[in-house]
């Protein structure tokens, strides 16, 4: 028996559902081939499931009963009688009772919420893309959408002007969400945050990044086109809770092309970033 099959048997014995991927995600290793155990699990009869609930249910608290209301059908002994079982202190008797619910026996209507919570309706996942450029394996530069070659040249010129050599910029990595089309999500925002966090962690692990901060070039002022991305980054007090890194925010590079005044207004912040780059210790020197 292969280790994978043994692992699945252990998980099944512990009551843990094992899932197998139907699609290969980007940058994911292929699933190892093995002898899958496709034997469907045995279904527990309804009577045994109800009996297990009775055994595990805590003793009900005694509450004052309204006069004229017949609540005997909701007592555990009455449910056991419906199952064809006698109380422990009485001799077993042969009874045959049609299965009825406690609510119908008491003549009361049961609200929908008491039967069981309905599964949450699926929603469409958020749709967005991010261009990622790592600077010197320390700073992560994020740009909404797919960055153009012209914007890449402007980014390299900006860092060169503040004293950061352009050759420390990594190649651009594009992150698209959702990873697969025609999917649904129970919590679109939370799933997008988990997906972005896992993607960045994987990139950092594979490429040896030691990220210290995020540089978010977040679009034009008063522009709602990047609202979803900002929600996914979850920026609170100059920090991304999703990526667990401090965040510097600037306008989009496309906006700097069209507005020279925006360049002049942003220059003091960019110069300060260049000074921080020089004063911070390079992780390579600690090795």
PDB file of C-alpha atoms in Angstrom:
ATOM      1  CA  UNK A   1       0.000   0.000   0.000  1.00  0.00           C
ATOM      2  CA  UNK A   2       1.400   3.366  -1.017  1.00  0.00           C
ATOM      3  CA  UNK A   3       2.010   6.093   1.601  1.00  0.00           C
ATOM      4  CA  UNK A   4      -0.727   8.259   0.071  1.00  0.00           C
ATOM      5  CA  UNK A   5      -3.344   5.528   0.439  1.00  0.00           C
ATOM      6  CA  UNK A   6      -2.197   4.887   4.025  1.00  0.00           C
ATOM      7  CA  UNK A   7      -2.484   8.596   4.801  1.00  0.00           C
ATOM      8  CA  UNK A   8      -6.017   8.677   3.425  1.00  0.00           C
ATOM      9  CA  UNK A   9      -7.005   5.693   5.556  1.00  0.00           C
ATOM     10  CA  UNK A  10      -5.692   7.459   8.668  1.00  0.00           C
ATOM     11  CA  UNK A  11      -7.546  10.666   7.761  1.00  0.00           C
ATOM     12  CA  UNK A  12     -10.738   8.740   7.140  1.00  0.00           C
ATOM     13  CA  UNK A  13     -10.401   6.979  10.500  1.00  0.00           C
ATOM     14  CA  UNK A  14     -10.038  10.363  12.232  1.00  0.00           C
ATOM     15  CA  UNK A  15     -13.116  11.707  10.466  1.00  0.00           C
ATOM     16  CA  UNK A  16     -11.156  14.162   8.307  1.00  0.00           C
ATOM     17  CA  UNK A  17     -12.249  14.560   4.711  1.00  0.00           C
ATOM     18  CA  UNK A  18      -9.395  14.290   2.200  1.00  0.00           C
ATOM     19  CA  UNK A  19      -9.591  16.381  -0.942  1.00  0.00           C
ATOM     20  CA  UNK A  20      -7.860  15.729  -4.257  1.00  0.00           C
ATOM     21  CA  UNK A  21      -7.253  18.545  -6.727  1.00  0.00           C
ATOM     22  CA  UNK A  22      -8.977  18.327 -10.083  1.00  0.00           C
ATOM     23  CA  UNK A  23      -6.837  21.001 -11.699  1.00  0.00           C
ATOM     24  CA  UNK A  24      -3.139  21.775 -11.541  1.00  0.00           C
ATOM     25  CA  UNK A  25      -2.665  25.295 -10.187  1.00  0.00           C
ATOM     26  CA  UNK A  26       0.038  27.587 -11.602  1.00  0.00           C
ATOM     27  CA  UNK A  27       3.524  26.821 -10.221  1.00  0.00           C
ATOM     28  CA  UNK A  28       2.141  23.782  -8.351  1.00  0.00           C
ATOM     29  CA  UNK A  29       3.827  20.403  -8.392  1.00  0.00           C
ATOM     30  CA  UNK A  30       1.874  17.662 -10.190  1.00  0.00           C
ATOM     31  CA  UNK A  31      -0.095  15.288  -8.000  1.00  0.00           C
ATOM     32  CA  UNK A  32       1.761  12.056  -7.314  1.00  0.00           C
ATOM     33  CA  UNK A  33       0.263   9.027  -9.006  1.00  0.00           C
ATOM     34  CA  UNK A  34      -0.855   6.273  -6.675  1.00  0.00           C
ATOM     35  CA  UNK A  35      -3.556   3.687  -6.190  1.00  0.00           C
ATOM     36  CA  UNK A  36      -6.538   5.791  -5.154  1.00  0.00           C
ATOM     37  CA  UNK A  37      -9.082   4.139  -2.928  1.00  0.00           C
ATOM     38  CA  UNK A  38     -12.339   4.997  -4.711  1.00  0.00           C
ATOM     39  CA  UNK A  39     -14.558   2.828  -2.532  1.00  0.00           C
ATOM     40  CA  UNK A  40     -17.537   5.000  -1.542  1.00  0.00           C
ATOM     41  CA  UNK A  41     -18.020   5.328   2.235  1.00  0.00           C
ATOM     42  CA  UNK A  42     -20.839   3.371   3.790  1.00  0.00           C
ATOM     43  CA  UNK A  43     -23.863   5.488   4.581  1.00  0.00           C
ATOM     44  CA  UNK A  44     -25.090   5.457   8.158  1.00  0.00           C
ATOM     45  CA  UNK A  45     -28.797   4.599   8.418  1.00  0.00           C
ATOM     46  CA  UNK A  46     -30.978   7.512   9.580  1.00  0.00           C
ATOM     47  CA  UNK A  47     -31.931   5.656  12.759  1.00  0.00           C
ATOM     48  CA  UNK A  48     -28.282   5.274  13.800  1.00  0.00           C
ATOM     49  CA  UNK A  49     -27.541   8.935  13.049  1.00  0.00           C
ATOM     50  CA  UNK A  50     -30.455  10.040  15.192  1.00  0.00           C
ATOM     51  CA  UNK A  51     -29.387   7.646  17.953  1.00  0.00           C
ATOM     52  CA  UNK A  52     -25.887   9.151  17.912  1.00  0.00           C
ATOM     53  CA  UNK A  53     -27.372  12.624  18.269  1.00  0.00           C
ATOM     54  CA  UNK A  54     -29.406  11.476  21.282  1.00  0.00           C
ATOM     55  CA  UNK A  55     -26.346   9.976  22.944  1.00  0.00           C
ATOM     56  CA  UNK A  56     -24.236  13.107  22.414  1.00  0.00           C
ATOM     57  CA  UNK A  57     -26.915  15.705  23.181  1.00  0.00           C
ATOM     58  CA  UNK A  58     -26.653  17.424  26.597  1.00  0.00           C
ATOM     59  CA  UNK A  59     -29.502  17.138  29.056  1.00  0.00           C
ATOM     60  CA  UNK A  60     -32.122  19.819  28.343  1.00  0.00           C
ATOM     61  CA  UNK A  61     -32.697  22.518  30.920  1.00  0.00           C
ATOM     62  CA  UNK A  62     -36.029  22.441  32.671  1.00  0.00           C
ATOM     63  CA  UNK A  63     -38.228  25.375  31.687  1.00  0.00           C
ATOM     64  CA  UNK A  64     -41.744  26.303  32.740  1.00  0.00           C
ATOM     65  CA  UNK A  65     -44.261  24.851  30.355  1.00  0.00           C
ATOM     66  CA  UNK A  66     -47.325  26.669  29.179  1.00  0.00           C
ATOM     67  CA  UNK A  67     -50.573  24.979  30.219  1.00  0.00           C
ATOM     68  CA  UNK A  68     -52.312  22.987  27.558  1.00  0.00           C
ATOM     69  CA  UNK A  69     -49.192  22.384  25.459  1.00  0.00           C
ATOM     70  CA  UNK A  70     -48.291  18.765  24.907  1.00  0.00           C
ATOM     71  CA  UNK A  71     -44.476  18.638  24.903  1.00  0.00           C
ATOM     72  CA  UNK A  72     -44.060  14.943  25.582  1.00  0.00           C
ATOM     73  CA  UNK A  73     -43.090  14.262  21.974  1.00  0.00           C
ATOM     74  CA  UNK A  74     -40.002  16.471  22.308  1.00  0.00           C
ATOM     75  CA  UNK A  75     -38.655  14.566  25.316  1.00  0.00           C
ATOM     76  CA  UNK A  76     -35.804  12.103  24.712  1.00  0.00           C
ATOM     77  CA  UNK A  77     -37.967   9.221  25.945  1.00  0.00           C
ATOM     78  CA  UNK A  78     -40.591   9.989  23.330  1.00  0.00           C
ATOM     79  CA  UNK A  79     -37.945  10.144  20.598  1.00  0.00           C
ATOM     80  CA  UNK A  80     -36.603   6.807  21.777  1.00  0.00           C
ATOM     81  CA  UNK A  81     -40.125   5.472  21.569  1.00  0.00           C
ATOM     82  CA  UNK A  82     -40.322   6.646  17.972  1.00  0.00           C
ATOM     83  CA  UNK A  83     -37.117   4.723  17.328  1.00  0.00           C
ATOM     84  CA  UNK A  84     -38.706   1.613  18.786  1.00  0.00           C
ATOM     85  CA  UNK A  85     -36.648   1.666  22.002  1.00  0.00           C
ATOM     86  CA  UNK A  86     -37.918   1.442  25.571  1.00  0.00           C
ATOM     87  CA  UNK A  87     -36.590   3.494  28.512  1.00  0.00           C
ATOM     88  CA  UNK A  88     -33.775   1.952  30.502  1.00  0.00           C
ATOM     89  CA  UNK A  89     -35.938   1.466  33.662  1.00  0.00           C
ATOM     90  CA  UNK A  90     -38.768  -0.330  31.855  1.00  0.00           C
ATOM     91  CA  UNK A  91     -39.021  -3.673  30.160  1.00  0.00           C
ATOM     92  CA  UNK A  92     -38.863  -3.533  26.380  1.00  0.00           C
ATOM     93  CA  UNK A  93     -42.219  -3.579  24.691  1.00  0.00           C
ATOM     94  CA  UNK A  94     -43.167  -4.245  21.114  1.00  0.00           C
ATOM     95  CA  UNK A  95     -44.387  -0.988  19.668  1.00  0.00           C
ATOM     96  CA  UNK A  96     -44.900   0.115  16.120  1.00  0.00           C
ATOM     97  CA  UNK A  97     -45.236   3.821  15.576  1.00  0.00           C
ATOM     98  CA  UNK A  98     -45.206   5.722  12.318  1.00  0.00           C
ATOM     99  CA  UNK A  99     -42.181   8.064  12.183  1.00  0.00           C
ATOM    100  CA  UNK A 100     -43.355  11.568  12.962  1.00  0.00           C
ATOM    101  CA  UNK A 101     -41.475  14.714  13.885  1.00  0.00           C
ATOM    102  CA  UNK A 102     -41.589  16.246  17.328  1.00  0.00           C
ATOM    103  CA  UNK A 103     -43.180  19.389  15.921  1.00  0.00           C
ATOM    104  CA  UNK A 104     -46.045  17.524  14.244  1.00  0.00           C
ATOM    105  CA  UNK A 105     -46.678  15.531  17.439  1.00  0.00           C
ATOM    106  CA  UNK A 106     -46.975  18.692  19.521  1.00  0.00           C
ATOM    107  CA  UNK A 107     -49.042  20.509  16.919  1.00  0.00           C
ATOM    108  CA  UNK A 108     -46.537  23.340  16.639  1.00  0.00           C
ATOM    109  CA  UNK A 109     -45.066  24.804  13.480  1.00  0.00           C
ATOM    110  CA  UNK A 110     -41.289  24.671  13.177  1.00  0.00           C
ATOM    111  CA  UNK A 111     -39.504  27.698  11.651  1.00  0.00           C
ATOM    112  CA  UNK A 112     -37.125  27.072   8.806  1.00  0.00           C
ATOM    113  CA  UNK A 113     -34.108  28.193  10.885  1.00  0.00           C
ATOM    114  CA  UNK A 114     -34.712  25.439  13.477  1.00  0.00           C
ATOM    115  CA  UNK A 115     -34.476  22.675  10.900  1.00  0.00           C
ATOM    116  CA  UNK A 116     -30.895  23.552  10.012  1.00  0.00           C
ATOM    117  CA  UNK A 117     -28.908  26.408   8.642  1.00  0.00           C
ATOM    118  CA  UNK A 118     -29.026  26.611   4.884  1.00  0.00           C
ATOM    119  CA  UNK A 119     -25.660  26.616   3.071  1.00  0.00           C
ATOM    120  CA  UNK A 120     -24.363  30.034   2.180  1.00  0.00           C
ATOM    121  CA  UNK A 121     -25.117  31.100  -1.360  1.00  0.00           C
ATOM    122  CA  UNK A 122     -22.094  31.073  -3.641  1.00  0.00           C
ATOM    123  CA  UNK A 123     -20.978  34.365  -5.130  1.00  0.00           C
ATOM    124  CA  UNK A 124     -18.728  35.352  -7.988  1.00  0.00           C
ATOM    125  CA  UNK A 125     -15.054  35.697  -6.997  1.00  0.00           C
ATOM    126  CA  UNK A 126     -13.279  39.029  -7.211  1.00  0.00           C
ATOM    127  CA  UNK A 127     -11.495  39.620 -10.509  1.00  0.00           C
ATOM    128  CA  UNK A 128      -8.256  41.590 -10.629  1.00  0.00           C
ATOM    129  CA  UNK A 129      -4.623  41.345 -11.672  1.00  0.00           C
ATOM    130  CA  UNK A 130      -1.384  42.615 -10.154  1.00  0.00           C
ATOM    131  CA  UNK A 131       2.060  43.154 -11.642  1.00  0.00           C
ATOM    132  CA  UNK A 132       4.796  42.347  -9.130  1.00  0.00           C
ATOM    133  CA  UNK A 133       8.406  43.573  -9.310  1.00  0.00           C
ATOM    134  CA  UNK A 134      10.858  42.761  -6.528  1.00  0.00           C
ATOM    135  CA  UNK A 135      13.608  45.316  -5.865  1.00  0.00           C
ATOM    136  CA  UNK A 136      16.851  43.861  -4.550  1.00  0.00           C
ATOM    137  CA  UNK A 137      14.933  40.903  -3.039  1.00  0.00           C
ATOM    138  CA  UNK A 138      13.774  43.323  -0.304  1.00  0.00           C
ATOM    139  CA  UNK A 139      10.996  45.592  -1.566  1.00  0.00           C
ATOM    140  CA  UNK A 140       7.900  44.400  -3.424  1.00  0.00           C
ATOM    141  CA  UNK A 141       6.561  46.857  -6.000  1.00  0.00           C
ATOM    142  CA  UNK A 142       2.884  46.197  -6.837  1.00  0.00           C
ATOM    143  CA  UNK A 143       1.033  47.728  -9.789  1.00  0.00           C
ATOM    144  CA  UNK A 144      -2.645  47.308 -10.733  1.00  0.00           C
ATOM    145  CA  UNK A 145      -3.229  45.382 -13.928  1.00  0.00           C
ATOM    146  CA  UNK A 146      -0.529  44.376 -16.386  1.00  0.00           C
ATOM    147  CA  UNK A 147       2.348  46.851 -16.372  1.00  0.00           C
ATOM    148  CA  UNK A 148       3.308  48.198 -19.795  1.00  0.00           C
ATOM    149  CA  UNK A 149       6.896  48.337 -21.135  1.00  0.00           C
ATOM    150  CA  UNK A 150       6.740  52.142 -20.946  1.00  0.00           C
ATOM    151  CA  UNK A 151       5.765  51.975 -17.281  1.00  0.00           C
ATOM    152  CA  UNK A 152       8.604  49.521 -16.606  1.00  0.00           C
ATOM    153  CA  UNK A 153      11.115  51.947 -18.084  1.00  0.00           C
ATOM    154  CA  UNK A 154       9.708  54.777 -15.978  1.00  0.00           C
ATOM    155  CA  UNK A 155       9.962  52.614 -12.855  1.00  0.00           C
ATOM    156  CA  UNK A 156      13.596  51.777 -13.600  1.00  0.00           C
ATOM    157  CA  UNK A 157      14.374  55.467 -14.220  1.00  0.00           C
ATOM    158  CA  UNK A 158      12.729  56.468 -10.932  1.00  0.00           C
ATOM    159  CA  UNK A 159      14.850  54.087  -8.889  1.00  0.00           C
ATOM    160  CA  UNK A 160      17.983  55.017 -10.799  1.00  0.00           C
ATOM    161  CA  UNK A 161      17.305  58.697  -9.995  1.00  0.00           C
ATOM    162  CA  UNK A 162      17.125  57.982  -6.236  1.00  0.00           C
ATOM    163  CA  UNK A 163      20.272  55.839  -6.245  1.00  0.00           C
ATOM    164  CA  UNK A 164      18.880  52.327  -6.694  1.00  0.00           C
ATOM    165  CA  UNK A 165      20.527  50.495  -9.571  1.00  0.00           C
ATOM    166  CA  UNK A 166      18.019  49.259 -12.186  1.00  0.00           C
ATOM    167  CA  UNK A 167      19.755  45.885 -12.369  1.00  0.00           C
ATOM    168  CA  UNK A 168      18.393  44.944  -8.917  1.00  0.00           C
ATOM    169  CA  UNK A 169      14.847  44.951 -10.286  1.00  0.00           C
ATOM    170  CA  UNK A 170      13.466  41.491 -10.923  1.00  0.00           C
ATOM    171  CA  UNK A 171      11.431  40.510 -13.945  1.00  0.00           C
ATOM    172  CA  UNK A 172       7.730  41.260 -13.761  1.00  0.00           C
ATOM    173  CA  UNK A 173       5.437  38.568 -12.379  1.00  0.00           C
ATOM    174  CA  UNK A 174       1.727  38.813 -13.161  1.00  0.00           C
ATOM    175  CA  UNK A 175      -0.798  37.580 -10.601  1.00  0.00           C
ATOM    176  CA  UNK A 176      -4.370  37.049 -11.834  1.00  0.00           C
ATOM    177  CA  UNK A 177      -7.347  36.265  -9.663  1.00  0.00           C
ATOM    178  CA  UNK A 178      -9.254  34.007  -9.781  1.00  0.00           C
ATOM    179  CA  UNK A 179      -6.803  31.333 -10.825  1.00  0.00           C
ATOM    180  CA  UNK A 180      -9.500  29.399 -12.693  1.00  0.00           C
ATOM    181  CA  UNK A 181     -12.455  30.692 -14.681  1.00  0.00           C
ATOM    182  CA  UNK A 182     -16.091  29.800 -14.027  1.00  0.00           C
ATOM    183  CA  UNK A 183     -15.618  29.321 -10.294  1.00  0.00           C
ATOM    184  CA  UNK A 184     -17.738  30.409  -7.352  1.00  0.00           C
ATOM    185  CA  UNK A 185     -16.760  31.535  -3.869  1.00  0.00           C
ATOM    186  CA  UNK A 186     -18.461  31.473  -0.493  1.00  0.00           C
ATOM    187  CA  UNK A 187     -16.408  34.457   0.740  1.00  0.00           C
ATOM    188  CA  UNK A 188     -14.895  36.207  -2.321  1.00  0.00           C
ATOM    189  CA  UNK A 189     -12.834  38.772  -0.378  1.00  0.00           C
ATOM    190  CA  UNK A 190     -11.342  36.339   2.133  1.00  0.00           C
ATOM    191  CA  UNK A 191     -10.506  33.784  -0.556  1.00  0.00           C
ATOM    192  CA  UNK A 192      -8.799  36.464  -2.660  1.00  0.00           C
ATOM    193  CA  UNK A 193      -6.707  37.541   0.347  1.00  0.00           C
ATOM    194  CA  UNK A 194      -5.652  33.959   1.042  1.00  0.00           C
ATOM    195  CA  UNK A 195      -4.812  33.417  -2.635  1.00  0.00           C
ATOM    196  CA  UNK A 196      -2.640  36.539  -2.847  1.00  0.00           C
ATOM    197  CA  UNK A 197      -0.868  35.712   0.418  1.00  0.00           C
ATOM    198  CA  UNK A 198      -0.128  32.148  -0.718  1.00  0.00           C
ATOM    199  CA  UNK A 199       1.122  33.355  -4.112  1.00  0.00           C
ATOM    200  CA  UNK A 200       3.530  35.895  -2.620  1.00  0.00           C
ATOM    201  CA  UNK A 201       4.773  33.414  -0.039  1.00  0.00           C
ATOM    202  CA  UNK A 202       5.475  30.930  -2.809  1.00  0.00           C
ATOM    203  CA  UNK A 203       7.365  33.504  -4.902  1.00  0.00           C
ATOM    204  CA  UNK A 204       9.448  34.573  -1.904  1.00  0.00           C
ATOM    205  CA  UNK A 205      10.282  30.970  -1.046  1.00  0.00           C
ATOM    206  CA  UNK A 206      11.271  29.988  -4.588  1.00  0.00           C
ATOM    207  CA  UNK A 207      13.282  33.109  -5.416  1.00  0.00           C
ATOM    208  CA  UNK A 208      14.847  33.776  -2.022  1.00  0.00           C
ATOM    209  CA  UNK A 209      13.118  37.078  -1.332  1.00  0.00           C
ATOM    210  CA  UNK A 210      13.407  38.596   2.158  1.00  0.00           C
ATOM    211  CA  UNK A 211      10.629  41.147   1.832  1.00  0.00           C
ATOM    212  CA  UNK A 212      10.706  44.193   4.092  1.00  0.00           C
ATOM    213  CA  UNK A 213       7.959  46.403   2.646  1.00  0.00           C
ATOM    214  CA  UNK A 214       5.391  46.833  -0.140  1.00  0.00           C
ATOM    215  CA  UNK A 215       5.392  49.728  -2.593  1.00  0.00           C
ATOM    216  CA  UNK A 216       1.811  50.097  -3.824  1.00  0.00           C
ATOM    217  CA  UNK A 217       1.336  52.235  -6.914  1.00  0.00           C
ATOM    218  CA  UNK A 218      -2.379  52.419  -6.371  1.00  0.00           C
ATOM    219  CA  UNK A 219      -3.977  54.295  -9.204  1.00  0.00           C
ATOM    220  CA  UNK A 220      -5.084  57.845  -9.815  1.00  0.00           C
ATOM    221  CA  UNK A 221      -6.593  59.946  -7.046  1.00  0.00           C
ATOM    222  CA  UNK A 222     -10.349  59.393  -6.585  1.00  0.00           C
ATOM    223  CA  UNK A 223     -10.179  56.322  -8.839  1.00  0.00           C
ATOM    224  CA  UNK A 224     -12.390  53.404  -7.812  1.00  0.00           C
ATOM    225  CA  UNK A 225     -10.946  50.943 -10.339  1.00  0.00           C
ATOM    226  CA  UNK A 226      -8.491  49.609  -7.757  1.00  0.00           C
ATOM    227  CA  UNK A 227     -10.952  49.430  -4.858  1.00  0.00           C
ATOM    228  CA  UNK A 228     -11.057  45.628  -4.962  1.00  0.00           C
ATOM    229  CA  UNK A 229      -7.255  45.347  -4.882  1.00  0.00           C
ATOM    230  CA  UNK A 230      -7.037  47.747  -1.942  1.00  0.00           C
ATOM    231  CA  UNK A 231      -9.622  45.648  -0.105  1.00  0.00           C
ATOM    232  CA  UNK A 232      -7.613  42.503  -0.830  1.00  0.00           C
ATOM    233  CA  UNK A 233      -4.383  44.101   0.423  1.00  0.00           C
ATOM    234  CA  UNK A 234      -6.303  45.159   3.540  1.00  0.00           C
ATOM    235  CA  UNK A 235      -4.167  48.227   4.250  1.00  0.00           C
ATOM    236  CA  UNK A 236      -4.593  49.390   7.825  1.00  0.00           C
ATOM    237  CA  UNK A 237      -2.372  52.130   9.292  1.00  0.00           C
ATOM    238  CA  UNK A 238       0.227  51.903   6.496  1.00  0.00           C
ATOM    239  CA  UNK A 239       0.422  48.112   6.776  1.00  0.00           C
ATOM    240  CA  UNK A 240      -1.005  45.294   4.682  1.00  0.00           C
ATOM    241  CA  UNK A 241      -2.634  42.752   6.967  1.00  0.00           C
ATOM    242  CA  UNK A 242      -2.847  40.315   4.036  1.00  0.00           C
ATOM    243  CA  UNK A 243       0.884  40.350   3.259  1.00  0.00           C
ATOM    244  CA  UNK A 244       1.917  41.292   6.829  1.00  0.00           C
ATOM    245  CA  UNK A 245       4.244  44.024   5.561  1.00  0.00           C
ATOM    246  CA  UNK A 246       4.418  47.848   5.868  1.00  0.00           C
ATOM    247  CA  UNK A 247       3.074  49.680   2.812  1.00  0.00           C
ATOM    248  CA  UNK A 248       4.187  52.828   1.002  1.00  0.00           C
ATOM    249  CA  UNK A 249       1.496  54.198  -1.334  1.00  0.00           C
ATOM    250  CA  UNK A 250       1.962  56.258  -4.484  1.00  0.00           C
ATOM    251  CA  UNK A 251      -0.071  57.078  -7.574  1.00  0.00           C
ATOM    252  CA  UNK A 252      -0.068  54.811 -10.617  1.00  0.00           C
ATOM    253  CA  UNK A 253       2.797  55.095 -13.074  1.00  0.00           C
ATOM    254  CA  UNK A 254       0.303  55.738 -15.888  1.00  0.00           C
ATOM    255  CA  UNK A 255      -0.855  58.844 -14.014  1.00  0.00           C
ATOM    256  CA  UNK A 256       2.729  60.121 -13.698  1.00  0.00           C
ATOM    257  CA  UNK A 257       3.071  59.984 -17.490  1.00  0.00           C
ATOM    258  CA  UNK A 258       0.279  62.521 -17.912  1.00  0.00           C
ATOM    259  CA  UNK A 259       0.851  64.829 -14.956  1.00  0.00           C
ATOM    260  CA  UNK A 260       4.231  66.498 -14.455  1.00  0.00           C
ATOM    261  CA  UNK A 261       2.951  68.197 -11.301  1.00  0.00           C
ATOM    262  CA  UNK A 262       2.295  64.746  -9.817  1.00  0.00           C
ATOM    263  CA  UNK A 263       5.933  63.826 -10.495  1.00  0.00           C
ATOM    264  CA  UNK A 264       7.199  66.905  -8.671  1.00  0.00           C
ATOM    265  CA  UNK A 265       4.836  66.275  -5.742  1.00  0.00           C
ATOM    266  CA  UNK A 266       5.985  62.659  -5.466  1.00  0.00           C
ATOM    267  CA  UNK A 267       9.703  63.342  -5.746  1.00  0.00           C
ATOM    268  CA  UNK A 268      10.348  64.107  -2.011  1.00  0.00           C
ATOM    269  CA  UNK A 269       8.803  60.756  -1.038  1.00  0.00           C
ATOM    270  CA  UNK A 270      10.808  58.892  -3.671  1.00  0.00           C
ATOM    271  CA  UNK A 271      14.018  60.589  -2.534  1.00  0.00           C
ATOM    272  CA  UNK A 272      13.259  59.543   1.052  1.00  0.00           C
ATOM    273  CA  UNK A 273      12.821  55.964  -0.134  1.00  0.00           C
ATOM    274  CA  UNK A 274      16.232  56.112  -1.794  1.00  0.00           C
ATOM    275  CA  UNK A 275      17.806  57.276   1.464  1.00  0.00           C
ATOM    276  CA  UNK A 276      16.104  54.482   3.383  1.00  0.00           C
ATOM    277  CA  UNK A 277      17.395  51.968   0.857  1.00  0.00           C
ATOM    278  CA  UNK A 278      20.957  53.120   1.476  1.00  0.00           C
ATOM    279  CA  UNK A 279      20.727  53.217   5.269  1.00  0.00           C
ATOM    280  CA  UNK A 280      18.975  49.878   5.740  1.00  0.00           C
ATOM    281  CA  UNK A 281      21.303  46.935   6.079  1.00  0.00           C
ATOM    282  CA  UNK A 282      21.466  44.625   3.089  1.00  0.00           C
ATOM    283  CA  UNK A 283      20.506  41.048   4.095  1.00  0.00           C
ATOM    284  CA  UNK A 284      23.427  39.716   2.030  1.00  0.00           C
ATOM    285  CA  UNK A 285      25.904  41.289   4.451  1.00  0.00           C
ATOM    286  CA  UNK A 286      24.589  39.189   7.333  1.00  0.00           C
ATOM    287  CA  UNK A 287      25.403  35.882   5.662  1.00  0.00           C
TER     288      UNK A 287
END
